[in-house]
CSV table of C-alpha atoms in Angstrom, one decimal:
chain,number,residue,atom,x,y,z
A,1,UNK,CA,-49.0,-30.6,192.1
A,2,UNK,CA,-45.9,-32.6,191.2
A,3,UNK,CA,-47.5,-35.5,191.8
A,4,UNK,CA,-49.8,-35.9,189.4
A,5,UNK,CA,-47.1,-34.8,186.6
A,6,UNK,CA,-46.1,-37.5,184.9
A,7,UNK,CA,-43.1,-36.6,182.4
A,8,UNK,CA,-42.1,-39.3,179.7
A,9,UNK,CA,-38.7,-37.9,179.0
A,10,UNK,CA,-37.8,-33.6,179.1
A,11,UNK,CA,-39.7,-33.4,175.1
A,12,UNK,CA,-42.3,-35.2,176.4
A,13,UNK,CA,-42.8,-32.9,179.7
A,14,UNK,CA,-42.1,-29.8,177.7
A,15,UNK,CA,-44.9,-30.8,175.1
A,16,UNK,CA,-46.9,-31.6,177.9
A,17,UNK,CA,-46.2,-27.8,179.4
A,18,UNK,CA,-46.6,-26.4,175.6
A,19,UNK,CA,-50.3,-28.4,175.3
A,20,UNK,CA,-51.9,-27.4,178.8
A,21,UNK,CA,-54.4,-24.8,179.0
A,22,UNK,CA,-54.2,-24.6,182.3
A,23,UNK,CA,-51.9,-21.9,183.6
A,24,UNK,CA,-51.1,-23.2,186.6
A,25,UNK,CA,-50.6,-26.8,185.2
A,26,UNK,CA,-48.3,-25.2,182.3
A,27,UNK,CA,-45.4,-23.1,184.6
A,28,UNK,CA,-45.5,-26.3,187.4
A,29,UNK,CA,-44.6,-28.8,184.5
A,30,UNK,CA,-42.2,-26.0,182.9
A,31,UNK,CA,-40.7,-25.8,186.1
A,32,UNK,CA,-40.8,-30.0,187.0
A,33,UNK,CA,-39.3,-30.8,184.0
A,34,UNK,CA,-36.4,-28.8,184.1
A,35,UNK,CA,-35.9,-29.8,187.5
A,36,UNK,CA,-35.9,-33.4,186.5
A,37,UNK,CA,-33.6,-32.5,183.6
A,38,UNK,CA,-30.8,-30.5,185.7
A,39,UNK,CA,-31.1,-33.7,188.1
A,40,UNK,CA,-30.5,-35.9,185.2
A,41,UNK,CA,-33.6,-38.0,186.0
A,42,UNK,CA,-35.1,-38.1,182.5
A,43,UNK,CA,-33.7,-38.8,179.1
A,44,UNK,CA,-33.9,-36.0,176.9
A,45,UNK,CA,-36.9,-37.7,174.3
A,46,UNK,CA,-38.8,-41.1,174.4
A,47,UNK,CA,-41.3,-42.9,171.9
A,48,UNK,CA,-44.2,-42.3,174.0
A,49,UNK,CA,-43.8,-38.5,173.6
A,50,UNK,CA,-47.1,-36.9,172.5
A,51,UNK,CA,-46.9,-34.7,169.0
A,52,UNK,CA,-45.9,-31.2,169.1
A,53,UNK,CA,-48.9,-29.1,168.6
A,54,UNK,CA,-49.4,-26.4,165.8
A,55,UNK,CA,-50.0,-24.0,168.5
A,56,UNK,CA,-50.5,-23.5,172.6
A,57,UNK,CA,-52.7,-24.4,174.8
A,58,UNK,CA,-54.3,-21.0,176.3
A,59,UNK,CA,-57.4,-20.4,178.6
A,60,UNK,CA,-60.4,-19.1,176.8
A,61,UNK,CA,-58.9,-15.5,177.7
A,62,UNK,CA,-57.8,-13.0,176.7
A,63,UNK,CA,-58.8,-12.6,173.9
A,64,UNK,CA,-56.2,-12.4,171.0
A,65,UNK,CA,-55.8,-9.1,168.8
A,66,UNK,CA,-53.8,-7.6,166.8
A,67,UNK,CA,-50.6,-5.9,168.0
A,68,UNK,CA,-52.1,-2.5,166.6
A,69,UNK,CA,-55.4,-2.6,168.1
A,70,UNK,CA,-54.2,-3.1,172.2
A,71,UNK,CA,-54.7,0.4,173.7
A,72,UNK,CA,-51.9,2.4,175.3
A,73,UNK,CA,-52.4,3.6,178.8
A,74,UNK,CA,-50.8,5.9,181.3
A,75,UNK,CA,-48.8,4.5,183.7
A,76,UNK,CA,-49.6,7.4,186.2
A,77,UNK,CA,-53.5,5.9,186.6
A,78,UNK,CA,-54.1,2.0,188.1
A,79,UNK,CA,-55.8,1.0,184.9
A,80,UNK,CA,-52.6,1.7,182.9
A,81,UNK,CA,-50.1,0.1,185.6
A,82,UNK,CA,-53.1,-2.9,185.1
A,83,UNK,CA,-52.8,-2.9,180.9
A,84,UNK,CA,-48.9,-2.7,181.1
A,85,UNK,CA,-48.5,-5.6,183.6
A,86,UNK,CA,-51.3,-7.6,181.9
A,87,UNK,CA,-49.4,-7.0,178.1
A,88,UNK,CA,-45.8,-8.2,180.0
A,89,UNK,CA,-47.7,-11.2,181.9
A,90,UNK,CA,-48.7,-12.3,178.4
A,91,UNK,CA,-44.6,-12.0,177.2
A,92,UNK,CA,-44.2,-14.0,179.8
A,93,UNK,CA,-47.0,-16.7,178.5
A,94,UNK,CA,-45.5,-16.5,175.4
A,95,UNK,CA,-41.7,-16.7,176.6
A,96,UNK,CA,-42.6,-19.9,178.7
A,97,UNK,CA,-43.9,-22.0,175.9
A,98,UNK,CA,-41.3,-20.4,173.1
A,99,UNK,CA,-38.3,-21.8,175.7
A,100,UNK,CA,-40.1,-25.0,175.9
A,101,UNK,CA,-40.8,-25.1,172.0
A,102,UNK,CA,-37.0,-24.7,171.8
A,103,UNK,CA,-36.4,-27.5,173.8
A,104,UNK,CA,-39.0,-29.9,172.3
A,105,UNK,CA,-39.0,-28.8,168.6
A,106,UNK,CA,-35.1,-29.2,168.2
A,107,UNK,CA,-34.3,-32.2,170.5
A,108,UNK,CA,-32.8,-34.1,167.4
A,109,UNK,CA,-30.5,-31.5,166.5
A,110,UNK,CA,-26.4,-32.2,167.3
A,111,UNK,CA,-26.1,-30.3,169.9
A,112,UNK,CA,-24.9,-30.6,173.6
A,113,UNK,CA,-27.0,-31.6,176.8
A,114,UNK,CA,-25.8,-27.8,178.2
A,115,UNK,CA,-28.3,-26.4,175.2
A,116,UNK,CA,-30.9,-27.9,176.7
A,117,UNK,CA,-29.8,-27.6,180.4
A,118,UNK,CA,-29.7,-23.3,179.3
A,119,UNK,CA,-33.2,-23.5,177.7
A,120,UNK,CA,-34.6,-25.5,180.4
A,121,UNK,CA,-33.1,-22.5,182.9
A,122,UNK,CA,-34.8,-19.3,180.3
A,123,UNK,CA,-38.3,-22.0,180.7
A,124,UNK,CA,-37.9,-22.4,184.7
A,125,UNK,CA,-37.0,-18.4,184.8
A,126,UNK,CA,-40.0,-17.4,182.3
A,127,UNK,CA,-42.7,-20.0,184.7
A,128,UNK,CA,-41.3,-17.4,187.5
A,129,UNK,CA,-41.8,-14.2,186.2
A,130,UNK,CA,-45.4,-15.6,184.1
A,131,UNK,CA,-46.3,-16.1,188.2
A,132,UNK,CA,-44.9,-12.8,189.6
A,133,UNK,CA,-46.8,-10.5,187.2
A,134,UNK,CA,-50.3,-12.9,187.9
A,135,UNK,CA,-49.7,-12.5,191.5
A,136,UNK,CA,-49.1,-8.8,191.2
A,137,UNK,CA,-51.6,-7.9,189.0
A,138,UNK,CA,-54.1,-10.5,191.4
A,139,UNK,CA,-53.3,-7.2,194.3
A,140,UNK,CA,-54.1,-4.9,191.9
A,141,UNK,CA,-57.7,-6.2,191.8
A,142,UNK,CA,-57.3,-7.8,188.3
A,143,UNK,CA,-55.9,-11.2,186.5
A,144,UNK,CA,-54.1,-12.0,183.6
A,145,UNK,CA,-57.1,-12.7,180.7
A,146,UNK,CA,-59.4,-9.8,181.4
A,147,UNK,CA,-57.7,-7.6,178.9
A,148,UNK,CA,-57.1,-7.9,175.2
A,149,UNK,CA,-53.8,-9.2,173.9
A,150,UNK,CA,-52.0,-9.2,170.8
A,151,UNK,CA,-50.6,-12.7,169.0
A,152,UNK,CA,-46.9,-11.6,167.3
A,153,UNK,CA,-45.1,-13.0,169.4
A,154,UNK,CA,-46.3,-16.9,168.7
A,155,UNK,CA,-46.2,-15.6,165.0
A,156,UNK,CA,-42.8,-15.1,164.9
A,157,UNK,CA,-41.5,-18.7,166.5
A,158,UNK,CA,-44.1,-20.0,164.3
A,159,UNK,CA,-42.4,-18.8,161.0
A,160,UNK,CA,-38.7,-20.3,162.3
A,161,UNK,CA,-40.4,-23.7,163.0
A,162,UNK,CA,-37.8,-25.3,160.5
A,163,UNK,CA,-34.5,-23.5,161.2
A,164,UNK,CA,-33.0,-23.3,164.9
A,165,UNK,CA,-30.4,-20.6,164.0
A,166,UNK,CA,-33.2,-18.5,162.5
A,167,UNK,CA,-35.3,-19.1,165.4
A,168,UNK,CA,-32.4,-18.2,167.8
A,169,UNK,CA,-31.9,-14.9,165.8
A,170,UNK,CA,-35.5,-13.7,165.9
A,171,UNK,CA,-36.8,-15.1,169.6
A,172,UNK,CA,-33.9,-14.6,172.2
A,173,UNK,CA,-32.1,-11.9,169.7
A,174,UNK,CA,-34.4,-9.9,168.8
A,175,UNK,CA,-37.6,-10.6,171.1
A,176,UNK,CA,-36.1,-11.4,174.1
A,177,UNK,CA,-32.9,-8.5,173.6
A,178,UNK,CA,-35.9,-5.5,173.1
A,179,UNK,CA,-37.2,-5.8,176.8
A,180,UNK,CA,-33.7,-4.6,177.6
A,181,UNK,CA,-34.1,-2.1,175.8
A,182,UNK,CA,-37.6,-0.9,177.0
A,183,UNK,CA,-37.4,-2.5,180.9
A,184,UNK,CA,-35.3,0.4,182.2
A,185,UNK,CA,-37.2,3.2,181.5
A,186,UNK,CA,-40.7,1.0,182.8
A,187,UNK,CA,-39.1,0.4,186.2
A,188,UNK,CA,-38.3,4.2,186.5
A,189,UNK,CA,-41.8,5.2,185.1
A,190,UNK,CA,-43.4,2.5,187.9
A,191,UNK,CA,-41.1,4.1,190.8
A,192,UNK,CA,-42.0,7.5,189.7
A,193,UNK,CA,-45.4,6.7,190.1
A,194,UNK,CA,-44.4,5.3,193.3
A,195,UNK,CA,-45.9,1.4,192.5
A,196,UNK,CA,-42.3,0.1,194.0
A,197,UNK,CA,-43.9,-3.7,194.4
A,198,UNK,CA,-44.7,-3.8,190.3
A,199,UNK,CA,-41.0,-1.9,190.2
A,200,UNK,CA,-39.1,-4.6,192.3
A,201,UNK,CA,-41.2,-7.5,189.9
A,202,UNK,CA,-39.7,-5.3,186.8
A,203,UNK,CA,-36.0,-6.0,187.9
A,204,UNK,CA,-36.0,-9.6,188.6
A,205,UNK,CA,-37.3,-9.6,185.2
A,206,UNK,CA,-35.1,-7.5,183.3
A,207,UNK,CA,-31.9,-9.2,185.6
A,208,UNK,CA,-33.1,-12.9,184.3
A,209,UNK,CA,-33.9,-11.5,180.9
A,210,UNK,CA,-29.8,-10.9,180.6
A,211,UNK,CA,-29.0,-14.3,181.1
A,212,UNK,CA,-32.4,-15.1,178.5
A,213,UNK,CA,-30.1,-13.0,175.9
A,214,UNK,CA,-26.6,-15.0,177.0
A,215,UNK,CA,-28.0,-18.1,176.1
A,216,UNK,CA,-29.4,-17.0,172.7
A,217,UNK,CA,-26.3,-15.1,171.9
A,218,UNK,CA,-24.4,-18.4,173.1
A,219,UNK,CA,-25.9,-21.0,171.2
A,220,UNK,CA,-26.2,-18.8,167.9
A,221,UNK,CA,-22.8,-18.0,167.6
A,222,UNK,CA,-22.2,-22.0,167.7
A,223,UNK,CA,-24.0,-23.0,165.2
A,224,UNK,CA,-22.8,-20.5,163.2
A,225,UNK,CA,-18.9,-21.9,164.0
A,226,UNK,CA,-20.1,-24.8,163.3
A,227,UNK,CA,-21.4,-23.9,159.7
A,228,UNK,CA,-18.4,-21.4,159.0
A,229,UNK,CA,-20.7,-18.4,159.1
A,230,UNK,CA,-20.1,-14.8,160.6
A,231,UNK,CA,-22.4,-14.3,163.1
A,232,UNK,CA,-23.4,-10.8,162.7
A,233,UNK,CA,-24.1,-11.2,159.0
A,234,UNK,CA,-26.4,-14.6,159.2
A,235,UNK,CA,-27.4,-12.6,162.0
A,236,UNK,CA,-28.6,-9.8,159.6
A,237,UNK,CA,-29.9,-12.5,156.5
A,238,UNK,CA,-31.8,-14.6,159.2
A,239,UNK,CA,-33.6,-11.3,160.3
A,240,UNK,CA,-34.1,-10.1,157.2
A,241,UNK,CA,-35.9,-13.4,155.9
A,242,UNK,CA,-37.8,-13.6,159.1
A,243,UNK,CA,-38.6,-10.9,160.8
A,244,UNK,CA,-41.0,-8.3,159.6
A,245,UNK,CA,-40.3,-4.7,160.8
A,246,UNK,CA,-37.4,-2.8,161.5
A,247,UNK,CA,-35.3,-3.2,164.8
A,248,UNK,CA,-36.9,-0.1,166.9
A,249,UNK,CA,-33.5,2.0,168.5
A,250,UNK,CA,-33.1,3.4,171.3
A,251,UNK,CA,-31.2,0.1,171.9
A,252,UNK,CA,-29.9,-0.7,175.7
A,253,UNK,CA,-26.1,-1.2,173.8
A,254,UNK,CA,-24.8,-1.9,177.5
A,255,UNK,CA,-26.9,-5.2,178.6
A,256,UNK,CA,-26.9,-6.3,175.1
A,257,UNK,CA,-22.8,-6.3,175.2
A,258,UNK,CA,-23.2,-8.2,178.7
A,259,UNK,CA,-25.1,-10.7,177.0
A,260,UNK,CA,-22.6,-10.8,174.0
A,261,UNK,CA,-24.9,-9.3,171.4
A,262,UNK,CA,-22.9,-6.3,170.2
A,263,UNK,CA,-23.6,-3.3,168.0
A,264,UNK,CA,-22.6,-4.9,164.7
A,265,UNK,CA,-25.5,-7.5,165.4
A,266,UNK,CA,-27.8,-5.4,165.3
A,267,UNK,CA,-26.7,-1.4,164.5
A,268,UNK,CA,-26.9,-2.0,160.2
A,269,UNK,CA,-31.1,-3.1,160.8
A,270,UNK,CA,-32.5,-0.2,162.7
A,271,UNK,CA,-33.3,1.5,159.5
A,272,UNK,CA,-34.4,-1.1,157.4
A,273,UNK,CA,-38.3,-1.4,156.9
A,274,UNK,CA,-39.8,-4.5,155.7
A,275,UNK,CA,-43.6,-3.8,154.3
């Protein structure tokens, strides 16, 4: 397939990646692009990149719900292991193009190649994992689109379209630090149910989801240096403004730490509802 991708510069292949509908076309220019950009064989933008668009490009399925109305399911039946895998495959949509959104939305800000080099590795590693969780629910007898799936996540980038440290503290700090907290106890659940394939997919995951957090956690406290701000409290305005809900504990304190978001992040919001 990487012949037929042309790439006008790493916005231009991202927005590319961002506008295709096609799933397979979408992860292959995710993943060519960064390649091409770790290589150092495109410039970071170009004049003949194409507009960013207001949203993704998505297949005609799933359909999109909202977040209340997908069903829960057992993971002790095959139709459960199905809705869970499906539900993460579509995190993993989601993740691809929010990495790449990153990338393409903020390429005029002041900031160093090595921001784009680490969102170009979360894009590469979220093309993966989209792949892994199509190919295993494909064994299972189903694909990713035949269930429902909710929209929330693309809402919230959406809302910190203007303002990279707010989009830094909602998507990689918030989004992307909660499947630490709730991976664990799915891998166990999927062992215990002896599904050790969909278990083994679940820890790649969860192991490249700590880096995800790193580079969030990395580029945040930057830019607040950089503007003189304490990071845990713009941390704690930024969510506030942006974020609807409040931070659901039990929180995985250990990985978070790893990926230097610590307790004071996070610990004062767990109790504060936003209606």
């Amino acid at each position: 397939m990487s012949g037929d991708l042309a790439i006008t510069s790493l916005r231009g292949g991202a927005i590319d990646a961002i506008c295709s509908a096609d799933l397979d076309r979408k992860t292959a220019l995710a993943q060519e692009s960064a390649t091409r950009w770790f290589e150092r064989r495109v410039s970071l933008r170009s004049p003949l990149d194409a507009a960013l668009p207001e949203r993704p490009g998505r297949p005609d399925s799933p359909v999109l719900t909202p977040p209340t109305q997908v069903e829960k399911r057992s993971l002790h039946t095959l139709k459960g292991r199905i809705a869970l895998l499906h539900a993460i495959a579509h995190i993993e949509l989601n993740a691809v193009d929010l990495a790449l959104d990153i990338v393409a939305r903020f390429a005029t800000e002041q900031v160093p190649n090595s921001f784009f080099d680490g969102w170009m590795q979360v894009a590469f590693e979220e093309a993966k994992h989209f792949r892994m969780v199509r190919a295993r629910l494909n064994d299972l007898g189903a694909d990713y689109g035949d269930l429902p799936a909710h929209d929330g996540l693309w809402q919230a980038a959406h809302s910190t379209r203007n303002d990279l440290t707010a989009r830094l503290a909602v998507v990689p700090l918030i989004l992307e630090a909660r499947g630490l907290d709730v991976t664990p106890s799915l891998q166990a659940k999927m062992r215990q149910t002896g599904d050790l394939e969909s278990a083994a997919v679940l820890d790649v995951i969860y192991n490249d989801e700590k880096g995800h957090v790193a580079v969030g956690a990395k580029w945040f406290r930057f830019l607040c240096a950089r503007e003189k701000r304490d990071p845990a409290k713009a941390f704690q305005e930024l969510v506030r403004a942006n974020f609807r809900g409040p931070l659901k504990p039990p929180f995985n304190d250990l990985a978070r730490a790893e990926a230097g978001l610590t307790p004071s992040f996070y610990r004062s919001l767990a109790s504060i509802s936003h209606a």
